[in-house]
PDB file of C-alpha atoms in Angstrom:
ATOM      1  CA  MET A   1     109.475 117.163 111.495  1.00 61.00           C
ATOM      2  CA  SER A   2     105.788 117.878 111.833  1.00 77.00           C
ATOM      3  CA  LEU A   3     103.962 121.223 111.490  1.00 87.00           C
ATOM      4  CA  GLN A   4     102.979 123.111 114.640  1.00 93.00           C
ATOM      5  CA  VAL A   5     100.281 125.671 115.256  1.00 95.00           C
ATOM      6  CA  GLY A   6     101.644 129.020 113.966  1.00 96.00           C
ATOM      7  CA  ASP A   7     103.769 127.460 111.226  1.00 96.00           C
ATOM      8  CA  THR A   8     103.286 128.472 107.615  1.00 96.00           C
ATOM      9  CA  VAL A   9     102.277 125.713 105.218  1.00 96.00           C
ATOM     10  CA  GLU A  10     104.282 125.465 101.995  1.00 95.00           C
ATOM     11  CA  ASP A  11     102.139 125.649  98.936  1.00 97.00           C
ATOM     12  CA  PHE A  12     101.477 122.339  97.140  1.00 97.00           C
ATOM     13  CA  THR A  13      99.508 120.832  94.297  1.00 98.00           C
ATOM     14  CA  LEU A  14      97.762 117.416  94.266  1.00 98.00           C
ATOM     15  CA  PRO A  15      95.128 115.918  91.981  1.00 98.00           C
ATOM     16  CA  ASP A  16      91.575 115.660  93.337  1.00 98.00           C
ATOM     17  CA  GLU A  17      89.085 112.901  92.898  1.00 97.00           C
ATOM     18  CA  THR A  18      88.411 114.032  89.294  1.00 97.00           C
ATOM     19  CA  GLY A  19      92.098 114.164  88.449  1.00 97.00           C
ATOM     20  CA  THR A  20      92.013 117.955  88.459  1.00 97.00           C
ATOM     21  CA  GLU A  21      95.242 119.479  89.902  1.00 98.00           C
ATOM     22  CA  ARG A  22      94.355 121.519  93.032  1.00 98.00           C
ATOM     23  CA  ARG A  23      96.700 124.025  94.540  1.00 98.00           C
ATOM     24  CA  LEU A  24      96.588 124.954  98.279  1.00 98.00           C
ATOM     25  CA  THR A  25      96.783 128.723  97.592  1.00 97.00           C
ATOM     26  CA  GLU A  26      93.843 128.467  95.116  1.00 97.00           C
ATOM     27  CA  LEU A  27      91.766 126.557  97.613  1.00 97.00           C
ATOM     28  CA  LEU A  28      92.626 129.123 100.279  1.00 97.00           C
ATOM     29  CA  ALA A  29      91.504 132.011  98.000  1.00 96.00           C
ATOM     30  CA  GLY A  30      87.902 131.344  99.160  1.00 94.00           C
ATOM     31  CA  GLY A  31      88.690 131.165 102.876  1.00 96.00           C
ATOM     32  CA  PRO A  32      90.402 128.886 105.427  1.00 97.00           C
ATOM     33  CA  VAL A  33      90.973 125.227 104.535  1.00 98.00           C
ATOM     34  CA  VAL A  34      90.505 122.290 106.906  1.00 97.00           C
ATOM     35  CA  LEU A  35      92.895 119.760 105.565  1.00 97.00           C
ATOM     36  CA  PHE A  36      92.101 116.322 107.047  1.00 97.00           C
ATOM     37  CA  PHE A  37      94.548 113.466 106.409  1.00 95.00           C
ATOM     38  CA  TYR A  38      92.966 109.990 106.631  1.00 94.00           C
ATOM     39  CA  PRO A  39      94.540 106.556 106.345  1.00 91.00           C
ATOM     40  CA  ALA A  40      92.417 104.885 103.629  1.00 91.00           C
ATOM     41  CA  ALA A  41      89.287 105.728 101.524  1.00 92.00           C
ATOM     42  CA  LEU A  42      86.244 103.409 101.887  1.00 90.00           C
ATOM     43  CA  THR A  43      87.320 102.042 105.282  1.00 89.00           C
ATOM     44  CA  SER A  44      84.892 102.357 108.188  1.00 90.00           C
ATOM     45  CA  GLY A  45      86.723 104.927 110.209  1.00 89.00           C
ATOM     46  CA  CYS A  46      87.575 107.204 107.383  1.00 91.00           C
ATOM     47  CA  THR A  47      84.046 106.920 106.014  1.00 92.00           C
ATOM     48  CA  ALA A  48      82.686 108.019 109.440  1.00 93.00           C
ATOM     49  CA  GLU A  49      85.124 110.909 109.608  1.00 93.00           C
ATOM     50  CA  ALA A  50      84.538 112.096 105.996  1.00 95.00           C
ATOM     51  CA  CYS A  51      80.774 111.782 106.387  1.00 94.00           C
ATOM     52  CA  HIS A  52      80.840 113.900 109.571  1.00 95.00           C
ATOM     53  CA  PHE A  53      82.700 116.596 107.633  1.00 96.00           C
ATOM     54  CA  ARG A  54      80.111 116.297 104.851  1.00 95.00           C
ATOM     55  CA  ASP A  55      77.236 116.506 107.401  1.00 96.00           C
ATOM     56  CA  LEU A  56      78.660 119.797 108.793  1.00 96.00           C
ATOM     57  CA  ALA A  57      79.202 121.303 105.343  1.00 94.00           C
ATOM     58  CA  GLY A  58      76.770 124.088 106.085  1.00 95.00           C
ATOM     59  CA  GLU A  59      78.495 124.997 109.274  1.00 95.00           C
ATOM     60  CA  PHE A  60      81.976 125.079 107.535  1.00 96.00           C
ATOM     61  CA  ALA A  61      80.439 127.299 104.778  1.00 95.00           C
ATOM     62  CA  ALA A  62      79.029 129.609 107.465  1.00 95.00           C
ATOM     63  CA  ALA A  63      82.569 129.793 108.971  1.00 95.00           C
ATOM     64  CA  GLY A  64      83.813 130.639 105.476  1.00 95.00           C
ATOM     65  CA  ALA A  65      85.949 127.477 105.337  1.00 97.00           C
ATOM     66  CA  GLN A  66      86.238 124.410 103.218  1.00 96.00           C
ATOM     67  CA  PRO A  67      87.107 120.866 104.320  1.00 97.00           C
ATOM     68  CA  VAL A  68      89.599 119.078 101.977  1.00 98.00           C
ATOM     69  CA  GLY A  69      90.482 115.437 102.482  1.00 97.00           C
ATOM     70  CA  VAL A  70      93.914 113.923 101.777  1.00 97.00           C
ATOM     71  CA  SER A  71      95.057 110.257 101.649  1.00 95.00           C
ATOM     72  CA  GLY A  72      97.529 108.080  99.752  1.00 94.00           C
ATOM     73  CA  ASP A  73      94.699 106.563  97.725  1.00 95.00           C
ATOM     74  CA  THR A  74      94.570 106.836  93.974  1.00 96.00           C
ATOM     75  CA  VAL A  75      92.396 109.359  92.134  1.00 97.00           C
ATOM     76  CA  GLU A  76      90.041 106.428  91.117  1.00 97.00           C
ATOM     77  CA  LYS A  77      89.633 105.291  94.718  1.00 97.00           C
ATOM     78  CA  GLN A  78      88.990 108.878  95.933  1.00 97.00           C
ATOM     79  CA  GLN A  79      86.366 109.205  93.159  1.00 97.00           C
ATOM     80  CA  GLU A  80      84.633 106.088  94.299  1.00 96.00           C
ATOM     81  CA  PHE A  81      84.753 107.254  97.950  1.00 96.00           C
ATOM     82  CA  ALA A  82      83.411 110.727  97.046  1.00 96.00           C
ATOM     83  CA  GLY A  83      80.675 109.234  94.849  1.00 95.00           C
ATOM     84  CA  ARG A  84      79.571 106.485  97.206  1.00 93.00           C
ATOM     85  CA  HIS A  85      79.035 108.884 100.140  1.00 92.00           C
ATOM     86  CA  THR A  86      78.228 112.036  98.221  1.00 94.00           C
ATOM     87  CA  LEU A  87      80.954 113.827 100.002  1.00 94.00           C
ATOM     88  CA  GLY A  88      80.857 117.062  98.030  1.00 94.00           C
ATOM     89  CA  MET A  89      84.358 118.204  99.009  1.00 96.00           C
ATOM     90  CA  PRO A  90      87.793 117.861  97.288  1.00 97.00           C
ATOM     91  CA  LEU A  91      89.667 114.624  98.106  1.00 97.00           C
ATOM     92  CA  LEU A  92      93.296 114.870  97.229  1.00 98.00           C
ATOM     93  CA  SER A  93      95.380 111.952  96.137  1.00 97.00           C
ATOM     94  CA  ASP A  94      98.846 111.938  97.703  1.00 96.00           C
ATOM     95  CA  THR A  95     100.004 108.609  96.231  1.00 94.00           C
ATOM     96  CA  ASP A  96     103.741 109.137  96.625  1.00 93.00           C
ATOM     97  CA  GLY A  97     103.334 110.452 100.146  1.00 92.00           C
ATOM     98  CA  ALA A  98     105.312 113.649  99.678  1.00 94.00           C
ATOM     99  CA  ILE A  99     102.609 115.934 101.162  1.00 95.00           C
ATOM    100  CA  ARG A 100     101.932 113.529 104.031  1.00 94.00           C
ATOM    101  CA  GLU A 101     105.715 113.589 104.742  1.00 92.00           C
ATOM    102  CA  ARG A 102     105.802 117.395 104.625  1.00 93.00           C
ATOM    103  CA  PHE A 103     102.990 117.647 107.125  1.00 94.00           C
ATOM    104  CA  GLY A 104     104.630 115.115 109.425  1.00 92.00           C
ATOM    105  CA  VAL A 105     101.708 112.633 109.360  1.00 92.00           C
ATOM    106  CA  LYS A 106     103.601 109.662 107.923  1.00 88.00           C
ATOM    107  CA  ARG A 107     103.225 106.432 109.812  1.00 81.00           C
ATOM    108  CA  GLY A 108     105.804 103.700 109.794  1.00 76.00           C
ATOM    109  CA  PHE A 109     103.755 100.778 108.520  1.00 67.00           C
ATOM    110  CA  THR A 110     102.565 100.602 104.995  1.00 65.00           C
ATOM    111  CA  LEU A 111      98.932  99.357 105.228  1.00 69.00           C
ATOM    112  CA  ALA A 112      97.792 102.718 106.434  1.00 72.00           C
ATOM    113  CA  PRO A 113     100.778 105.008 105.963  1.00 77.00           C
ATOM    114  CA  THR A 114      98.916 108.211 106.829  1.00 85.00           C
ATOM    115  CA  LYS A 115      98.055 109.212 110.346  1.00 90.00           C
ATOM    116  CA  ARG A 116      94.572 110.709 111.001  1.00 92.00           C
ATOM    117  CA  VAL A 117      95.387 114.371 111.601  1.00 95.00           C
ATOM    118  CA  THR A 118      93.509 117.541 110.718  1.00 96.00           C
ATOM    119  CA  PHE A 119      95.108 120.846 110.017  1.00 97.00           C
ATOM    120  CA  VAL A 120      93.045 124.150 110.050  1.00 97.00           C
ATOM    121  CA  ILE A 121      94.908 126.515 107.734  1.00 97.00           C
ATOM    122  CA  GLY A 122      94.198 130.216 107.580  1.00 96.00           C
ATOM    123  CA  GLN A 123      94.137 132.200 104.303  1.00 95.00           C
ATOM    124  CA  ASP A 124      97.720 133.304 104.894  1.00 96.00           C
ATOM    125  CA  ARG A 125      98.707 129.564 105.067  1.00 96.00           C
ATOM    126  CA  THR A 126      99.213 129.724 108.859  1.00 96.00           C
ATOM    127  CA  VAL A 127      98.302 126.666 110.809  1.00 96.00           C
ATOM    128  CA  LEU A 128      95.530 127.749 113.264  1.00 96.00           C
ATOM    129  CA  GLU A 129      94.804 124.384 114.877  1.00 95.00           C
ATOM    130  CA  ILE A 130      95.874 120.732 114.652  1.00 96.00           C
ATOM    131  CA  VAL A 131      93.538 117.871 115.614  1.00 95.00           C
ATOM    132  CA  ARG A 132      95.144 114.525 116.289  1.00 92.00           C
ATOM    133  CA  SER A 133      92.875 111.579 117.103  1.00 89.00           C
ATOM    134  CA  GLU A 134      93.030 108.107 115.538  1.00 85.00           C
ATOM    135  CA  LEU A 135      89.905 106.761 117.151  1.00 85.00           C
ATOM    136  CA  ARG A 136      87.435 109.600 117.717  1.00 87.00           C
ATOM    137  CA  MET A 137      86.342 110.316 114.158  1.00 86.00           C
ATOM    138  CA  ASN A 138      83.920 113.200 114.928  1.00 91.00           C
ATOM    139  CA  THR A 139      86.408 115.165 116.924  1.00 94.00           C
ATOM    140  CA  HIS A 140      88.212 116.218 113.741  1.00 93.00           C
ATOM    141  CA  ALA A 141      85.380 118.250 112.187  1.00 95.00           C
ATOM    142  CA  ASP A 142      84.044 119.439 115.587  1.00 96.00           C
ATOM    143  CA  ARG A 143      87.362 120.809 116.813  1.00 95.00           C
ATOM    144  CA  ALA A 144      88.149 122.308 113.435  1.00 96.00           C
ATOM    145  CA  LEU A 145      84.883 124.233 113.505  1.00 96.00           C
ATOM    146  CA  ALA A 146      85.514 125.400 117.019  1.00 95.00           C
ATOM    147  CA  ALA A 147      88.971 126.776 115.980  1.00 95.00           C
ATOM    148  CA  LEU A 148      87.509 128.553 112.932  1.00 95.00           C
ATOM    149  CA  ARG A 149      84.810 130.161 115.023  1.00 93.00           C
ATOM    150  CA  ALA A 150      87.441 131.277 117.592  1.00 92.00           C
ATOM    151  CA  ALA A 151      89.667 132.679 114.813  1.00 88.00           C
ATOM    152  CA  LYS A 152      86.773 134.721 113.495  1.00 81.00           C
ATOM    153  CA  GLY A 153      86.269 136.071 116.945  1.00 72.00           C
TER     154      GLY A 153
END
């Protein structure tokens, strides 16, 4: 079962790239969260996608929102990814795949068990927008921003 626009996201906690436990409701306290699931840190597609989110950080801040990455990578790998590309956003480590499963973005094969899907989540934990694209890396941040701007009205 995958989440749909209008669904309420269950709260969860995952460690970020520093090993700090991050809770969804705490992340949402500052505004909407753009949760982007990606298959694997340090791969070319995921790097392009994460760097596009980074490059639009000012626009996300202006929209009152925060991008947060999630993959099945270890905390150490997320830390290397964040550091190498100065990403400046939380990268959550879902090593057991429980959150990936809950969001319905689990893929059958194990090399890249996470689908590339982005969820725009409002402060009340409602899904405002879902962006699905495996190949167009920039579409995730671009469409998330458009949804945030539309929601602000």
